């Protein structure tokens, strides 16, 4: 039973690690005052204050799995303001490298942070919640501040809410609007138009794409976005293969087409795409060294931190035809309160989530972090974001979630595909992953 629960927790936290914004500057855990930006991964909201009528002094841990510096800064800002309103509560923000592995180990040991990011995107999450690791938030008034459709997306089968949705995410093509205007370029609506645009930029002596696929995770994010655009039913097909051992990924010819198209961007990426750190690639794009970067919505804040004057836009990764492609999008950050915490800690944790969920505070967080908010009434981005937002509003979305057990994953095979551009080898590797997972399952 213990082994089964550990497996559930591992699956849940691995999903969280994949879906949460990856990258940015990983920092060591430790205490740091809010004004010491970047000085450490943990930020304490103010100093200990005299006990007020609201209760005794208490410190709670907020385990943050969003690694981007902009996200960390957004939480530091919020924690500082929160401490002014609740001087008896200190929020210690803990951001560590390999946060999914760290959280897995801590949960297995019963050491659950008071507030942490959860990802209600798989049955594994709800199994861990029902095992007592997450507090039931269904009757908390603040959940009504979430966008109704997103709140529905995080509910369990019996309608319970264990995680408060706070931000959305999507994979798209961020672009330098000034470069596009100078080169008289239009936003591409099909994959072939996208490749043609890249060719025009390259002929003009401009680096078309700045990417970093050094880490499997970021290659996997591109894979998710490209599959939604080029093979819209790809996730459903792979889930079908995970259910039926008689089927394998390569049986569907659209899977091959996806692979053949996805590698075409490699002709237009920076030469050090497999060596450059993600943070450096983001800075290069933000500072005009490339016209575009395929990235998640969680990167917008970091781009603008690197270059506040960047005229930034984002458009959907184009599909094979104008209307066929979907956007890889869904709920991103969600807040959970530990079911293992003391009543006093839980009360403080709920106050922290309620504070973050106020529309005015969510707006500040979204403006700093860069991701669209899951809180109703919060505005996002600028005119340059409209192509993406309109596509999502039309419902042209493949939800960003786990469609099958994490043992079935072609992410490493896809990173290899980007490296050697051998489609047949990729298909063979993916088939082997599925076959091995069926045998081990």
Tab-separated table of C-alpha atoms in Angstrom:
chain	number	residue	atom	x	y	z
A	1	UNK	CA	0.000	0.000	0.000
A	2	UNK	CA	2.820	2.364	0.907
A	3	UNK	CA	4.581	1.574	-2.359
A	4	UNK	CA	1.364	2.213	-4.318
A	5	UNK	CA	0.832	5.572	-2.597
A	6	UNK	CA	4.410	6.593	-3.314
A	7	UNK	CA	3.858	5.751	-6.985
A	8	UNK	CA	0.727	7.883	-6.992
A	9	UNK	CA	2.609	10.790	-5.432
A	10	UNK	CA	5.460	10.417	-7.904
A	11	UNK	CA	3.080	10.495	-10.862
A	12	UNK	CA	1.260	13.511	-9.454
A	13	UNK	CA	4.411	15.514	-8.770
A	14	UNK	CA	6.061	14.576	-12.062
A	15	UNK	CA	2.962	15.917	-13.798
A	16	UNK	CA	3.290	19.109	-11.786
A	17	UNK	CA	6.922	19.439	-12.794
A	18	UNK	CA	6.090	19.008	-16.470
A	19	UNK	CA	3.229	21.437	-16.542
A	20	UNK	CA	4.472	24.160	-14.293
A	21	UNK	CA	6.726	26.761	-15.864
A	22	UNK	CA	10.125	25.173	-16.175
A	23	UNK	CA	13.407	26.942	-16.064
A	24	UNK	CA	14.336	30.433	-15.075
A	25	UNK	CA	17.103	30.673	-12.510
A	26	UNK	CA	16.933	27.863	-9.963
A	27	UNK	CA	18.066	29.070	-6.585
A	28	UNK	CA	19.002	27.534	-3.258
A	29	UNK	CA	16.375	27.297	-0.577
A	30	UNK	CA	16.880	29.693	2.277
A	31	UNK	CA	15.493	32.789	3.901
A	32	UNK	CA	15.725	36.126	2.154
A	33	UNK	CA	14.024	39.446	2.708
A	34	UNK	CA	11.597	40.461	-0.068
A	35	UNK	CA	13.689	43.415	-1.165
A	36	UNK	CA	16.682	41.160	-1.849
A	37	UNK	CA	15.619	40.238	-5.351
A	38	UNK	CA	17.335	37.117	-6.606
A	39	UNK	CA	19.321	36.704	-3.394
A	40	UNK	CA	17.748	33.335	-2.647
A	41	UNK	CA	14.912	31.039	-3.484
A	42	UNK	CA	13.106	31.642	-0.224
A	43	UNK	CA	11.662	35.058	0.534
A	44	UNK	CA	10.273	36.058	3.901
A	45	UNK	CA	7.439	38.556	3.857
A	46	UNK	CA	8.618	41.156	6.317
A	47	UNK	CA	9.945	40.596	9.831
A	48	UNK	CA	8.254	39.034	12.836
A	49	UNK	CA	5.716	41.469	14.248
A	50	UNK	CA	4.006	41.694	17.613
A	51	UNK	CA	0.984	39.434	17.923
A	52	UNK	CA	-2.257	41.101	16.885
A	53	UNK	CA	-5.824	40.275	17.826
A	54	UNK	CA	-5.902	38.093	14.712
A	55	UNK	CA	-3.729	35.481	16.484
A	56	UNK	CA	-0.244	34.444	17.533
A	57	UNK	CA	2.749	34.854	15.266
A	58	UNK	CA	3.033	32.029	12.743
A	59	UNK	CA	5.294	31.226	9.791
A	60	UNK	CA	3.985	29.102	6.931
A	61	UNK	CA	5.858	27.647	3.984
A	62	UNK	CA	4.664	28.270	0.445
A	63	UNK	CA	6.350	25.697	-1.810
A	64	UNK	CA	6.574	27.415	-5.203
A	65	UNK	CA	7.223	25.253	-8.259
A	66	UNK	CA	7.352	28.122	-10.756
A	67	UNK	CA	11.063	28.645	-11.333
A	68	UNK	CA	10.990	31.766	-13.521
A	69	UNK	CA	12.448	34.844	-11.873
A	70	UNK	CA	9.379	36.877	-12.809
A	71	UNK	CA	7.132	34.396	-10.984
A	72	UNK	CA	9.360	34.436	-7.928
A	73	UNK	CA	9.325	38.228	-7.915
A	74	UNK	CA	5.537	38.292	-8.265
A	75	UNK	CA	5.174	36.058	-5.209
A	76	UNK	CA	7.723	38.080	-3.230
A	77	UNK	CA	5.765	41.245	-3.958
A	78	UNK	CA	2.504	39.610	-2.908
A	79	UNK	CA	4.008	38.162	0.284
A	80	UNK	CA	5.304	41.562	1.313
A	81	UNK	CA	1.862	43.138	0.857
A	82	UNK	CA	0.187	40.207	2.609
A	83	UNK	CA	2.415	40.653	5.663
A	84	UNK	CA	1.327	44.268	5.951
A	85	UNK	CA	-2.300	43.148	6.218
A	86	UNK	CA	-1.530	40.132	8.417
A	87	UNK	CA	1.543	41.137	10.453
A	88	UNK	CA	1.287	37.996	12.595
A	89	UNK	CA	1.649	35.712	9.534
A	90	UNK	CA	4.979	35.302	7.769
A	91	UNK	CA	4.913	33.557	4.388
A	92	UNK	CA	8.218	31.876	3.596
A	93	UNK	CA	8.449	31.196	-0.140
A	94	UNK	CA	10.520	28.130	-0.938
A	95	UNK	CA	11.685	27.614	-4.529
A	96	UNK	CA	14.194	24.820	-5.104
A	97	UNK	CA	15.752	23.060	-8.109
A	98	UNK	CA	14.064	19.779	-9.105
A	99	UNK	CA	11.030	20.861	-7.131
A	100	UNK	CA	8.883	17.965	-8.330
A	101	UNK	CA	11.364	15.416	-6.964
A	102	UNK	CA	11.753	17.362	-3.723
A	103	UNK	CA	7.997	17.581	-3.200
A	104	UNK	CA	7.603	13.870	-3.990
A	105	UNK	CA	10.157	12.947	-1.339
A	106	UNK	CA	8.688	15.300	1.230
A	107	UNK	CA	5.128	14.107	0.702
A	108	UNK	CA	6.214	10.472	0.930
A	109	UNK	CA	7.857	11.328	4.256
A	110	UNK	CA	4.741	13.137	5.488
A	111	UNK	CA	6.484	16.523	5.371
A	112	UNK	CA	3.933	18.443	3.317
A	113	UNK	CA	4.355	22.224	2.851
A	114	UNK	CA	1.440	24.234	4.232
A	115	UNK	CA	0.673	25.724	0.805
A	116	UNK	CA	2.015	24.278	-2.440
A	117	UNK	CA	1.358	24.182	-6.150
A	118	UNK	CA	-0.868	21.339	-7.252
A	119	UNK	CA	-1.805	20.078	-10.681
A	120	UNK	CA	-5.297	18.558	-10.825
A	121	UNK	CA	-4.670	17.214	-14.313
A	122	UNK	CA	-4.689	13.499	-13.605
A	123	UNK	CA	-6.381	10.903	-11.451
A	124	UNK	CA	-3.144	10.556	-9.505
A	125	UNK	CA	-3.600	14.051	-8.095
A	126	UNK	CA	-7.082	13.276	-6.799
A	127	UNK	CA	-5.919	9.993	-5.315
A	128	UNK	CA	-3.245	11.823	-3.339
A	129	UNK	CA	-5.788	14.487	-2.313
A	130	UNK	CA	-8.242	11.878	-1.117
A	131	UNK	CA	-5.391	10.239	0.807
A	132	UNK	CA	-5.294	13.394	2.936
A	133	UNK	CA	-2.447	15.364	1.395
A	134	UNK	CA	-4.690	18.212	0.184
A	135	UNK	CA	-7.366	20.097	2.090
A	136	UNK	CA	-10.854	20.210	0.568
A	137	UNK	CA	-11.368	23.803	-0.612
A	138	UNK	CA	-14.872	23.312	-2.015
A	139	UNK	CA	-16.621	25.494	0.562
A	140	UNK	CA	-14.032	28.273	0.623
A	141	UNK	CA	-15.556	31.591	-0.583
A	142	UNK	CA	-12.457	32.526	-2.618
A	143	UNK	CA	-12.981	29.728	-5.158
A	144	UNK	CA	-15.883	31.753	-6.589
A	145	UNK	CA	-13.320	34.276	-7.845
A	146	UNK	CA	-11.922	31.775	-10.362
A	147	UNK	CA	-13.079	31.833	-13.979
A	148	UNK	CA	-16.002	29.357	-13.921
A	149	UNK	CA	-14.780	27.175	-16.798
A	150	UNK	CA	-11.340	26.838	-15.207
A	151	UNK	CA	-12.823	26.014	-11.827
A	152	UNK	CA	-14.845	23.257	-13.463
A	153	UNK	CA	-11.669	21.935	-15.076
A	154	UNK	CA	-9.995	21.307	-11.700
A	155	UNK	CA	-12.905	19.615	-9.935
A	156	UNK	CA	-12.836	15.956	-9.000
A	157	UNK	CA	-15.426	13.542	-10.339
A	158	UNK	CA	-17.641	14.175	-7.320
A	159	UNK	CA	-17.346	17.955	-7.706
A	160	UNK	CA	-14.783	18.694	-4.997
A	161	UNK	CA	-12.078	21.359	-5.314
A	162	UNK	CA	-8.671	20.502	-3.898
A	163	UNK	CA	-6.677	23.111	-5.830
A	164	UNK	CA	-7.505	26.778	-6.446
A	165	UNK	CA	-6.715	27.699	-10.078
A	166	UNK	CA	-4.602	30.848	-10.268
A	167	UNK	CA	-3.068	31.115	-13.714
A	168	UNK	CA	-3.450	29.748	-17.218
A	169	UNK	CA	-0.791	28.718	-19.658
A	170	UNK	CA	-0.311	28.173	-23.358
A	171	UNK	CA	2.447	27.353	-25.801
A	172	UNK	CA	2.866	29.899	-28.559
A	173	UNK	CA	5.311	31.783	-30.737
A	174	UNK	CA	6.473	34.956	-29.004
A	175	UNK	CA	7.709	37.510	-31.490
A	176	UNK	CA	9.432	40.872	-31.620
A	177	UNK	CA	6.770	43.155	-33.070
A	178	UNK	CA	9.334	45.784	-34.081
A	179	UNK	CA	11.283	43.276	-36.192
A	180	UNK	CA	8.079	42.095	-37.857
A	181	UNK	CA	7.114	45.685	-38.676
A	182	UNK	CA	10.572	46.556	-40.002
A	183	UNK	CA	10.567	43.475	-42.236
A	184	UNK	CA	6.923	43.946	-43.265
A	185	UNK	CA	5.999	40.465	-42.034
A	186	UNK	CA	2.512	39.121	-41.349
A	187	UNK	CA	1.576	36.596	-38.701
A	188	UNK	CA	1.588	33.145	-40.359
A	189	UNK	CA	-1.649	31.164	-40.345
A	190	UNK	CA	-0.338	27.797	-41.571
A	191	UNK	CA	2.786	25.771	-40.866
A	192	UNK	CA	4.118	26.284	-44.396
A	193	UNK	CA	3.643	30.052	-44.021
A	194	UNK	CA	5.540	29.847	-40.739
A	195	UNK	CA	8.500	28.111	-42.381
A	196	UNK	CA	8.379	30.601	-45.274
A	197	UNK	CA	8.506	33.470	-42.778
A	198	UNK	CA	11.530	31.881	-41.080
A	199	UNK	CA	13.235	31.663	-44.462
A	200	UNK	CA	12.621	35.364	-45.162
A	201	UNK	CA	14.114	36.327	-41.812
A	202	UNK	CA	17.167	34.129	-42.379
A	203	UNK	CA	17.684	35.627	-45.862
A	204	UNK	CA	17.527	39.086	-44.289
A	205	UNK	CA	20.339	38.173	-41.898
A	206	UNK	CA	18.027	37.925	-38.865
A	207	UNK	CA	18.037	34.902	-36.570
A	208	UNK	CA	14.491	33.529	-36.917
A	209	UNK	CA	14.230	31.483	-33.707
A	210	UNK	CA	16.086	31.469	-30.400
A	211	UNK	CA	15.522	28.193	-28.555
A	212	UNK	CA	17.034	26.036	-25.828
A	213	UNK	CA	16.441	22.298	-26.010
A	214	UNK	CA	19.332	21.372	-23.765
A	215	UNK	CA	16.836	20.103	-21.186
A	216	UNK	CA	14.327	17.385	-21.977
A	217	UNK	CA	11.565	19.360	-20.281
A	218	UNK	CA	11.743	22.301	-22.658
A	219	UNK	CA	11.935	20.017	-25.682
A	220	UNK	CA	8.824	18.392	-24.254
A	221	UNK	CA	7.012	21.708	-24.032
A	222	UNK	CA	7.696	22.381	-27.710
A	223	UNK	CA	6.561	18.841	-28.481
A	224	UNK	CA	3.242	19.472	-26.712
A	225	UNK	CA	2.628	22.738	-28.530
A	226	UNK	CA	3.657	21.382	-31.911
A	227	UNK	CA	1.546	18.239	-31.533
A	228	UNK	CA	-1.580	20.260	-30.679
A	229	UNK	CA	-0.991	22.352	-33.803
A	230	UNK	CA	0.162	19.690	-36.272
A	231	UNK	CA	-1.593	16.578	-34.959
A	232	UNK	CA	-4.555	17.943	-32.955
A	233	UNK	CA	-5.758	14.490	-31.906
A	234	UNK	CA	-2.255	13.293	-31.124
A	235	UNK	CA	-2.669	13.263	-27.345
A	236	UNK	CA	-5.902	11.298	-27.699
A	237	UNK	CA	-4.265	8.829	-30.068
A	238	UNK	CA	-1.340	8.234	-27.709
A	239	UNK	CA	-3.786	7.759	-24.844
A	240	UNK	CA	-5.573	5.155	-26.971
A	241	UNK	CA	-2.258	3.387	-27.530
A	242	UNK	CA	-1.651	3.466	-23.777
A	243	UNK	CA	-4.973	1.700	-23.229
A	244	UNK	CA	-4.600	-0.893	-25.986
A	245	UNK	CA	-1.310	-2.851	-26.154
A	246	UNK	CA	-2.192	-3.954	-29.690
A	247	UNK	CA	-1.776	-0.353	-30.894
A	248	UNK	CA	1.461	1.582	-31.174
A	249	UNK	CA	2.098	5.298	-31.872
A	250	UNK	CA	3.553	4.794	-35.350
A	251	UNK	CA	0.368	3.083	-36.568
A	252	UNK	CA	-1.150	6.506	-37.169
A	253	UNK	CA	0.424	8.260	-40.197
A	254	UNK	CA	-0.385	11.649	-38.674
A	255	UNK	CA	2.181	10.905	-35.956
A	256	UNK	CA	4.877	10.671	-38.644
A	257	UNK	CA	3.657	13.894	-40.272
A	258	UNK	CA	3.874	15.645	-36.913
A	259	UNK	CA	7.489	14.512	-36.483
A	260	UNK	CA	8.477	15.472	-40.032
A	261	UNK	CA	7.052	18.979	-39.663
A	262	UNK	CA	8.217	19.600	-36.089
A	263	UNK	CA	11.909	19.151	-36.948
A	264	UNK	CA	11.766	21.775	-39.701
A	265	UNK	CA	12.312	24.578	-37.199
A	266	UNK	CA	15.810	23.250	-36.519
A	267	UNK	CA	16.976	24.846	-39.786
A	268	UNK	CA	16.140	28.228	-38.276
A	269	UNK	CA	17.247	27.893	-34.634
A	270	UNK	CA	20.401	29.213	-33.013
A	271	UNK	CA	23.414	26.939	-33.510
A	272	UNK	CA	23.870	26.399	-29.750
A	273	UNK	CA	20.266	25.260	-29.254
A	274	UNK	CA	21.387	22.115	-27.365
A	275	UNK	CA	24.045	23.872	-25.300
A	276	UNK	CA	22.668	27.256	-24.294
A	277	UNK	CA	20.834	27.524	-20.958
A	278	UNK	CA	17.172	28.365	-21.176
A	279	UNK	CA	17.591	31.634	-19.294
A	280	UNK	CA	20.264	32.816	-21.745
A	281	UNK	CA	18.091	31.953	-24.742
A	282	UNK	CA	15.245	33.960	-23.218
A	283	UNK	CA	17.523	36.948	-22.666
A	284	UNK	CA	18.873	36.708	-26.215
A	285	UNK	CA	15.382	36.795	-27.682
A	286	UNK	CA	14.242	39.591	-25.365
A	287	UNK	CA	17.211	41.713	-26.389
A	288	UNK	CA	16.600	41.412	-30.112
A	289	UNK	CA	19.045	38.676	-31.096
A	290	UNK	CA	16.229	36.679	-32.693
A	291	UNK	CA	12.812	37.496	-34.059
A	292	UNK	CA	10.854	34.715	-32.330
A	293	UNK	CA	10.890	32.152	-29.541
A	294	UNK	CA	8.478	29.245	-29.072
A	295	UNK	CA	7.659	29.300	-25.400
A	296	UNK	CA	4.970	29.086	-22.748
A	297	UNK	CA	2.897	31.999	-21.490
A	298	UNK	CA	4.824	31.803	-18.219
A	299	UNK	CA	7.819	33.330	-20.032
A	300	UNK	CA	6.207	36.678	-20.844
A	301	UNK	CA	7.137	38.261	-17.522
A	302	UNK	CA	10.748	37.086	-17.773
A	303	UNK	CA	11.051	38.491	-21.306
A	304	UNK	CA	9.921	41.874	-20.055
A	305	UNK	CA	12.208	41.713	-17.028
A	306	UNK	CA	15.139	41.126	-19.396
A	307	UNK	CA	14.019	43.992	-21.640
A	308	UNK	CA	11.225	46.271	-20.374
A	309	UNK	CA	11.166	48.041	-23.747
A	310	UNK	CA	10.492	44.873	-25.741
A	311	UNK	CA	7.502	45.259	-28.064
A	312	UNK	CA	6.221	41.740	-27.488
A	313	UNK	CA	3.507	39.781	-29.256
A	314	UNK	CA	2.494	36.127	-29.367
A	315	UNK	CA	0.646	34.045	-31.949
A	316	UNK	CA	-0.456	30.390	-32.026
A	317	UNK	CA	1.879	27.737	-33.391
A	318	UNK	CA	0.322	27.337	-36.854
A	319	UNK	CA	-1.365	24.140	-37.950
A	320	UNK	CA	-1.216	22.350	-41.292
A	321	UNK	CA	-4.178	24.446	-42.431
A	322	UNK	CA	-5.590	27.745	-41.228
A	323	UNK	CA	-8.340	26.162	-39.148
A	324	UNK	CA	-6.912	22.768	-38.188
A	325	UNK	CA	-4.406	23.627	-35.465
A	326	UNK	CA	-5.184	23.777	-31.753
A	327	UNK	CA	-3.460	25.721	-28.982
A	328	UNK	CA	-1.841	23.712	-26.202
A	329	UNK	CA	-3.363	25.523	-23.219
A	330	UNK	CA	-4.945	25.015	-19.827
A	331	UNK	CA	-4.765	25.685	-16.109
A	332	UNK	CA	-1.251	26.304	-14.816
A	333	UNK	CA	-0.613	27.315	-11.206
A	334	UNK	CA	-3.069	25.985	-8.625
A	335	UNK	CA	-2.845	26.382	-4.860
A	336	UNK	CA	-3.278	23.511	-2.415
A	337	UNK	CA	-3.347	23.577	1.376
A	338	UNK	CA	-1.813	20.638	3.193
A	339	UNK	CA	-4.244	18.258	4.793
A	340	UNK	CA	-1.425	17.361	7.204
A	341	UNK	CA	-0.930	20.903	8.535
A	342	UNK	CA	-2.164	22.104	11.916
A	343	UNK	CA	-5.477	24.002	12.045
A	344	UNK	CA	-3.547	27.205	12.708
A	345	UNK	CA	-1.322	26.624	9.692
A	346	UNK	CA	-4.291	25.772	7.512
A	347	UNK	CA	-6.089	28.953	8.565
A	348	UNK	CA	-3.018	31.032	7.686
A	349	UNK	CA	-2.655	29.198	4.377
A	350	UNK	CA	-6.274	29.888	3.464
A	351	UNK	CA	-5.776	33.570	4.255
A	352	UNK	CA	-2.746	33.616	1.926
A	353	UNK	CA	-4.736	32.059	-0.943
A	354	UNK	CA	-7.694	34.380	-0.344
A	355	UNK	CA	-5.349	37.372	-0.504
A	356	UNK	CA	-3.757	36.185	-3.758
A	357	UNK	CA	-7.195	35.520	-5.251
A	358	UNK	CA	-8.470	39.065	-4.914
A	359	UNK	CA	-8.730	40.438	-8.488
A	360	UNK	CA	-6.577	43.495	-7.746
A	361	UNK	CA	-3.791	41.300	-6.344
A	362	UNK	CA	-4.156	38.731	-9.113
A	363	UNK	CA	-3.801	41.556	-11.658
A	364	UNK	CA	-0.508	42.670	-10.092
A	365	UNK	CA	0.731	39.087	-10.061
A	366	UNK	CA	-0.224	38.516	-13.704
A	367	UNK	CA	1.380	41.786	-14.807
A	368	UNK	CA	4.658	40.799	-13.124
A	369	UNK	CA	4.684	37.054	-13.811
A	370	UNK	CA	3.399	37.313	-17.367
A	371	UNK	CA	0.851	34.484	-17.461
A	372	UNK	CA	-2.879	34.924	-18.060
A	373	UNK	CA	-4.798	34.843	-14.789
A	374	UNK	CA	-7.380	32.243	-13.791
A	375	UNK	CA	-9.106	34.890	-11.659
A	376	UNK	CA	-12.207	36.383	-13.232
A	377	UNK	CA	-11.867	39.996	-14.371
A	378	UNK	CA	-8.071	40.129	-14.649
A	379	UNK	CA	-6.766	41.576	-17.934
A	380	UNK	CA	-3.818	40.082	-19.817
A	381	UNK	CA	-1.144	41.359	-22.153
A	382	UNK	CA	-1.413	43.886	-24.926
A	383	UNK	CA	-2.726	44.122	-28.480
A	384	UNK	CA	0.097	41.840	-29.587
A	385	UNK	CA	-1.429	39.005	-27.551
A	386	UNK	CA	-4.794	39.118	-29.344
A	387	UNK	CA	-4.038	36.458	-32.017
A	388	UNK	CA	-3.403	33.945	-29.243
A	389	UNK	CA	-6.188	35.052	-26.922
A	390	UNK	CA	-8.732	35.059	-29.746
A	391	UNK	CA	-7.776	31.515	-30.726
A	392	UNK	CA	-8.225	30.330	-27.159
A	393	UNK	CA	-11.524	32.209	-26.849
A	394	UNK	CA	-12.757	30.385	-29.955
A	395	UNK	CA	-12.228	27.127	-28.085
A	396	UNK	CA	-9.450	25.960	-30.414
A	397	UNK	CA	-7.615	24.324	-27.539
A	398	UNK	CA	-6.042	20.996	-26.672
A	399	UNK	CA	-6.064	21.035	-22.892
A	400	UNK	CA	-2.642	21.025	-21.240
A	401	UNK	CA	-2.942	17.983	-19.015
A	402	UNK	CA	-1.846	14.379	-18.617
A	403	UNK	CA	-3.894	12.193	-20.946
A	404	UNK	CA	-2.178	8.948	-19.971
A	405	UNK	CA	0.161	7.423	-17.409
A	406	UNK	CA	3.564	9.109	-17.245
A	407	UNK	CA	5.281	5.794	-18.081
A	408	UNK	CA	4.072	6.410	-21.624
A	409	UNK	CA	6.167	9.366	-22.735
A	410	UNK	CA	7.826	10.196	-26.032
A	411	UNK	CA	9.517	13.335	-24.670
A	412	UNK	CA	13.046	11.910	-24.560
A	413	UNK	CA	12.557	10.369	-27.982
A	414	UNK	CA	11.359	13.757	-29.240
A	415	UNK	CA	14.444	15.522	-27.896
A	416	UNK	CA	16.501	12.927	-29.760
A	417	UNK	CA	14.461	13.651	-32.888
A	418	UNK	CA	15.351	17.338	-32.660
A	419	UNK	CA	19.012	16.405	-32.317
A	420	UNK	CA	19.418	13.872	-35.122
A	421	UNK	CA	16.271	14.603	-37.196
A	422	UNK	CA	15.793	10.882	-37.796
A	423	UNK	CA	12.018	10.369	-38.002
A	424	UNK	CA	12.176	6.582	-38.397
A	425	UNK	CA	14.346	6.304	-35.286
A	426	UNK	CA	11.926	8.524	-33.357
A	427	UNK	CA	8.943	6.370	-34.312
A	428	UNK	CA	10.794	3.208	-33.354
A	429	UNK	CA	11.817	4.677	-29.997
A	430	UNK	CA	8.277	5.847	-29.232
A	431	UNK	CA	6.859	2.426	-30.091
A	432	UNK	CA	9.404	0.802	-27.765
A	433	UNK	CA	8.476	3.135	-24.894
A	434	UNK	CA	4.808	2.198	-25.215
A	435	UNK	CA	5.585	-1.523	-25.518
A	436	UNK	CA	7.877	-1.483	-22.482
A	437	UNK	CA	5.324	0.463	-20.448
A	438	UNK	CA	2.676	-2.157	-21.223
A	439	UNK	CA	5.030	-4.942	-20.150
A	440	UNK	CA	6.006	-3.208	-16.902
A	441	UNK	CA	2.426	-2.129	-16.151
